């Protein structure tokens, strides 16, 4: 089967009441809007701000890692399948699967999408391409303190053994870092970043590519996309403090979900045991 992880999607526990996760099975979805923008810069180059900007310009929705990590966790299973197809040669992941996963999106940005620059450009040849960039040393330091911390966070790893959502997100995130960053982000991350920038440049004709820094604001983005410039400030989001707070809150809420599920299951087992004991006593008198 081409979607071995997605085919093992477990039902969402009814006890997941402390988070707002959805459980949309993308295997049942299809393309409903045209894909117009592929923002293929790696994460921590301003992709969260870019997502907000694109949505402000009407590109709804714009896919970002948070769509999988905190909005619809089953997406992680399809991303995991895509990573296995690309890097391990296990299964297939082509235009049909991209339309299932991203069918309601007019734009996509951040990771893990950046790992599939070639595949997405081939799947959507009419989409414009944005390459967000950042000074490599600053970028590497930012990732080390945020997303790489999330990958190696022991609390997150622990939660993934009990939480419905984390059990899908944590393995996919690790698979992404193991493959895209060649298994050693601290030492190889900078070179992977530089290689990725060159790869995207080589894949797209100049008229379809915007190399963009978030500090450039609205003007070059709107000119490239042919959109009117909003009269609002350019959005800023997902700084380190926001990242830490969001991840820590997410861990705690997932722990509460798991605790409620354990208590509920324990109560059900206790009630079943008491009922069985009463029936047994009744019939042995």
C-alpha positions as semicolon CSV with decimal commas, in nm:
position;residue;x (nm);y (nm);z (nm)
1;X;0,000;0,000;0,000
2;X;0,124;0,348;-0,083
3;X;-0,008;0,509;0,239
4;X;0,098;0,263;0,503
5;X;0,094;0,516;0,788
6;X;-0,229;0,685;0,681
7;X;-0,398;0,347;0,649
8;X;-0,338;0,297;1,021
9;X;-0,519;0,610;1,134
10;X;-0,671;0,543;1,477
11;X;-1,002;0,698;1,584
12;X;-0,972;1,013;1,789
13;X;-1,049;0,939;2,156
14;X;-1,359;1,114;2,281
15;X;-1,156;1,205;2,588
16;X;-0,942;1,448;2,385
17;X;-1,131;1,744;2,526
18;X;-0,837;1,962;2,631
19;X;-0,723;2,023;2,271
20;X;-0,908;2,145;1,962
21;X;-0,766;1,889;1,719
22;X;-0,972;1,778;1,423
23;X;-0,965;1,430;1,270
24;X;-0,997;1,481;0,896
25;X;-0,891;1,179;0,694
26;X;-0,719;1,336;0,395
27;X;-0,737;1,010;0,201
28;X;-1,102;1,097;0,145
29;X;-1,028;1,451;0,024
30;X;-0,958;1,597;-0,320
31;X;-0,859;1,927;-0,474
32;X;-1,125;2,193;-0,435
33;X;-0,920;2,509;-0,508
34;X;-0,620;2,569;-0,737
35;X;-0,271;2,561;-0,588
36;X;-0,131;2,908;-0,659
37;X;0,176;2,955;-0,437
38;X;0,454;2,721;-0,326
39;X;0,660;2,886;-0,051
40;X;0,952;2,646;-0,035
41;X;1,188;2,810;0,211
42;X;1,272;2,605;0,518
43;X;1,107;2,670;0,852
44;X;1,232;2,953;1,077
45;X;1,281;3,184;0,778
46;X;0,960;3,372;0,854
47;X;0,719;3,110;0,726
48;X;0,461;3,168;1,001
49;X;0,453;3,538;0,917
50;X;0,435;3,455;0,547
51;X;0,140;3,226;0,611
52;X;-0,048;3,509;0,778
53;X;0,045;3,747;0,498
54;X;-0,069;3,511;0,223
55;X;-0,398;3,449;0,398
56;X;-0,441;3,824;0,439
57;X;-0,400;3,850;0,061
58;X;-0,673;3,589;0,010
59;X;-0,472;3,270;-0,035
60;X;-0,695;3,061;0,188
61;X;-0,590;2,835;0,314
62;X;-0,212;2,847;0,333
63;X;-0,069;2,521;0,464
64;X;0,198;2,535;0,738
65;X;0,344;2,276;0,973
66;X;0,098;2,394;1,238
67;X;-0,183;2,258;1,020
68;X;-0,050;1,913;1,105
69;X;0,106;1,965;1,447
70;X;-0,179;2,148;1,623
71;X;-0,479;2,158;1,389
72;X;-0,533;1,823;1,212
73;X;-0,280;1,568;1,344
74;X;-0,379;1,288;1,100
75;X;-0,205;1,497;0,833
76;X;0,119;1,385;0,997
77;X;0,054;1,032;0,877
78;X;0,035;1,142;0,513
79;X;0,347;1,353;0,550
80;X;0,521;1,050;0,701
81;X;0,411;0,844;0,400
82;X;0,545;1,113;0,168
83;X;0,882;1,112;0,347
84;X;0,902;0,733;0,326
85;X;0,822;0,739;-0,045
86;X;1,085;1,005;-0,119
87;X;1,370;0,892;0,103
88;X;1,312;0,519;0,153
89;X;1,141;0,425;-0,174
90;X;0,847;0,282;0,020
91;X;0,513;0,336;-0,153
92;X;0,415;0,608;-0,395
93;X;0,324;0,971;-0,337
94;X;0,223;1,169;-0,644
95;X;-0,024;1,430;-0,767
96;X;-0,323;1,230;-0,643
97;X;-0,185;1,216;-0,288
98;X;-0,079;1,583;-0,290
99;X;-0,431;1,681;-0,393
100;X;-0,569;1,472;-0,107
101;X;-0,335;1,625;0,151
102;X;-0,338;1,984;0,022
103;X;-0,661;1,990;-0,174
104;X;-0,822;2,277;0,017
105;X;-0,506;2,491;0,002
106;X;-0,413;2,768;-0,239
107;X;-0,066;2,796;-0,091
108;X;0,179;2,589;0,112
109;X;0,482;2,688;0,319
110;X;0,718;2,575;0,597
111;X;0,834;2,223;0,664
112;X;0,782;1,942;0,591
113;X;0,664;2,082;0,254
114;X;1,008;2,231;0,184
115;X;1,151;1,878;0,163
116;X;0,937;1,821;-0,146
117;X;1,037;2,122;-0,354
118;X;1,093;1,919;-0,671
119;X;0,781;1,709;-0,625
120;X;0,551;2,004;-0,554
121;X;0,689;2,210;-0,843
122;X;0,626;1,914;-1,075
123;X;0,279;1,857;-0,933
124;X;0,177;2,224;-0,963
125;X;0,371;2,368;-1,259
126;X;0,155;2,681;-1,276
127;X;0,208;2,784;-0,915
128;X;0,438;3,073;-0,833
129;X;0,733;2,990;-0,606
130;X;0,856;3,191;-0,308
131;X;1,190;3,114;-0,146
132;X;1,217;3,270;0,198
133;X;1,577;3,311;0,308
134;X;1,768;3,416;0,617
135;X;2,133;3,451;0,715
136;X;2,240;3,091;0,767
137;X;2,406;3,125;1,109
138;X;2,110;3,313;1,253
139;X;1,871;3,058;1,100
140;X;2,065;2,762;1,241
141;X;2,075;2,911;1,590
142;X;1,699;2,974;1,576
143;X;1,620;2,617;1,474
144;X;1,849;2,475;1,741
145;X;1,657;2,667;2,007
146;X;1,309;2,586;1,872
147;X;1,223;2,303;1,635
148;X;1,533;2,093;1,702
149;X;1,461;2,137;2,072
150;X;1,111;2,009;1,999
151;X;1,251;1,704;1,820
152;X;1,477;1,617;2,113
153;X;1,239;1,723;2,392
154;X;1,208;1,422;2,631
155;X;0,868;1,543;2,750
156;X;0,739;1,546;2,393
157;X;0,878;1,198;2,336
158;X;0,708;1,074;2,652
159;X;0,374;1,228;2,556
160;X;0,393;1,061;2,214
161;X;0,358;0,720;2,379
162;X;0,016;0,810;2,521
163;X;-0,133;1,096;2,318
164;X;-0,337;1,029;2,003
165;X;-0,209;1,346;1,836
166;X;0,153;1,334;1,954
167;X;0,181;0,969;1,848
168;X;0,141;1,090;1,488
169;X;0,330;1,419;1,504
170;X;0,643;1,319;1,696
171;X;0,745;1,028;1,466
172;X;0,685;1,237;1,153
173;X;0,888;1,530;1,288
174;X;1,175;1,296;1,371
175;X;1,153;1,132;1,028
176;X;1,175;1,474;0,867
177;X;1,489;1,571;1,058
178;X;1,650;1,231;1,000
179;X;1,597;1,249;0,624
180;X;1,597;1,611;0,512
181;X;1,880;1,708;0,748
182;X;2,075;1,386;0,685
183;X;2,046;1,263;1,041
184;X;2,263;1,535;1,196
185;X;2,105;1,878;1,210
186;X;2,360;2,035;1,449
187;X;2,651;1,956;1,215
188;X;2,489;1,928;0,872
189;X;2,197;2,167;0,898
190;X;2,376;2,471;0,757
191;X;2,496;2,286;0,448
192;X;2,151;2,136;0,392
193;X;2,006;2,485;0,409
194;X;2,251;2,618;0,150
195;X;2,197;2,315;-0,074
196;X;1,822;2,358;-0,051
197;X;1,837;2,724;-0,157
198;X;2,045;2,629;-0,461
199;X;1,812;2,342;-0,548
200;X;1,502;2,562;-0,548
201;X;1,681;2,821;-0,762
202;X;1,770;2,549;-1,013
203;X;1,415;2,416;-1,035
204;X;1,226;2,735;-1,113
205;X;1,255;2,986;-1,398
206;X;1,328;3,338;-1,270
207;X;0,988;3,474;-1,364
208;X;0,817;3,222;-1,134
209;X;1,053;3,268;-0,837
210;X;1,065;3,532;-0,566
211;X;1,358;3,519;-0,327
212;X;1,222;3,693;-0,025
213;X;1,315;3,806;0,323
214;X;1,032;3,869;0,566
215;X;1,187;4,206;0,651
216;X;1,111;4,314;0,292
217;X;0,745;4,348;0,388
218;X;0,446;4,376;0,157
219;X;0,590;4,548;-0,151
220;X;0,791;4,273;-0,326
221;X;0,544;4,004;-0,221
222;X;0,242;4,188;-0,359
223;X;0,423;4,288;-0,677
224;X;0,526;3,928;-0,743
225;X;0,176;3,792;-0,680
226;X;-0,003;4,074;-0,856
227;X;-0,200;4,170;-0,546
228;X;-0,290;4,506;-0,403
229;X;-0,082;4,607;-0,102
230;X;-0,280;4,596;0,224
231;X;-0,297;4,908;0,436
232;X;-0,215;4,706;0,748
233;X;0,122;4,628;0,904
234;X;0,299;4,318;0,779
235;X;0,226;4,030;1,021
236;X;0,485;3,895;1,259
237;X;0,448;3,562;1,432
238;X;0,604;3,255;1,591
239;X;0,897;3,412;1,773
240;X;1,090;3,196;2,020
241;X;0,876;3,290;2,319
242;X;0,558;3,206;2,130
243;X;0,710;2,878;2,016
244;X;0,808;2,767;2,367
245;X;0,473;2,868;2,516
246;X;0,275;2,694;2,244
247;X;0,476;2,372;2,269
248;X;0,469;2,360;2,648
249;X;0,095;2,427;2,654
250;X;0,044;2,160;2,391
251;X;0,235;1,903;2,597
252;X;0,030;1,979;2,909
253;X;-0,303;1,960;2,729
254;X;-0,210;1,632;2,564
255;X;-0,110;1,495;2,904
256;X;-0,452;1,594;3,038
257;X;-0,621;1,418;2,745
258;X;-0,422;1,103;2,817
259;X;-0,491;1,121;3,189
260;X;-0,864;1,154;3,130
261;X;-0,857;0,859;2,894
262;X;-0,669;0,650;3,152
263;X;-0,910;0,743;3,430
264;X;-1,209;0,667;3,209
265;X;-1,071;0,332;3,101
266;X;-0,975;0,249;3,458
267;X;-1,323;0,339;3,578
268;X;-1,481;0,125;3,308
269;X;-1,261;-0,171;3,401
270;X;-1,342;-0,122;3,769
271;X;-1,714;-0,108;3,697
272;X;-1,689;-0,420;3,482
273;X;-1,501;-0,600;3,755
274;X;-1,755;-0,505;4,021
275;X;-2,043;-0,616;3,800
276;X;-1,875;-0,948;3,728
277;X;-1,814;-1,001;4,098
278;X;-2,178;-0,935;4,184
279;X;-2,299;-1,174;3,912
280;X;-2,056;-1,440;4,028
281;X;-2,169;-1,408;4,391
282;X;-2,534;-1,427;4,287
283;X;-2,493;-1,754;4,100
284;X;-2,271;-1,930;4,354
285;X;-2,515;-1,891;4,641
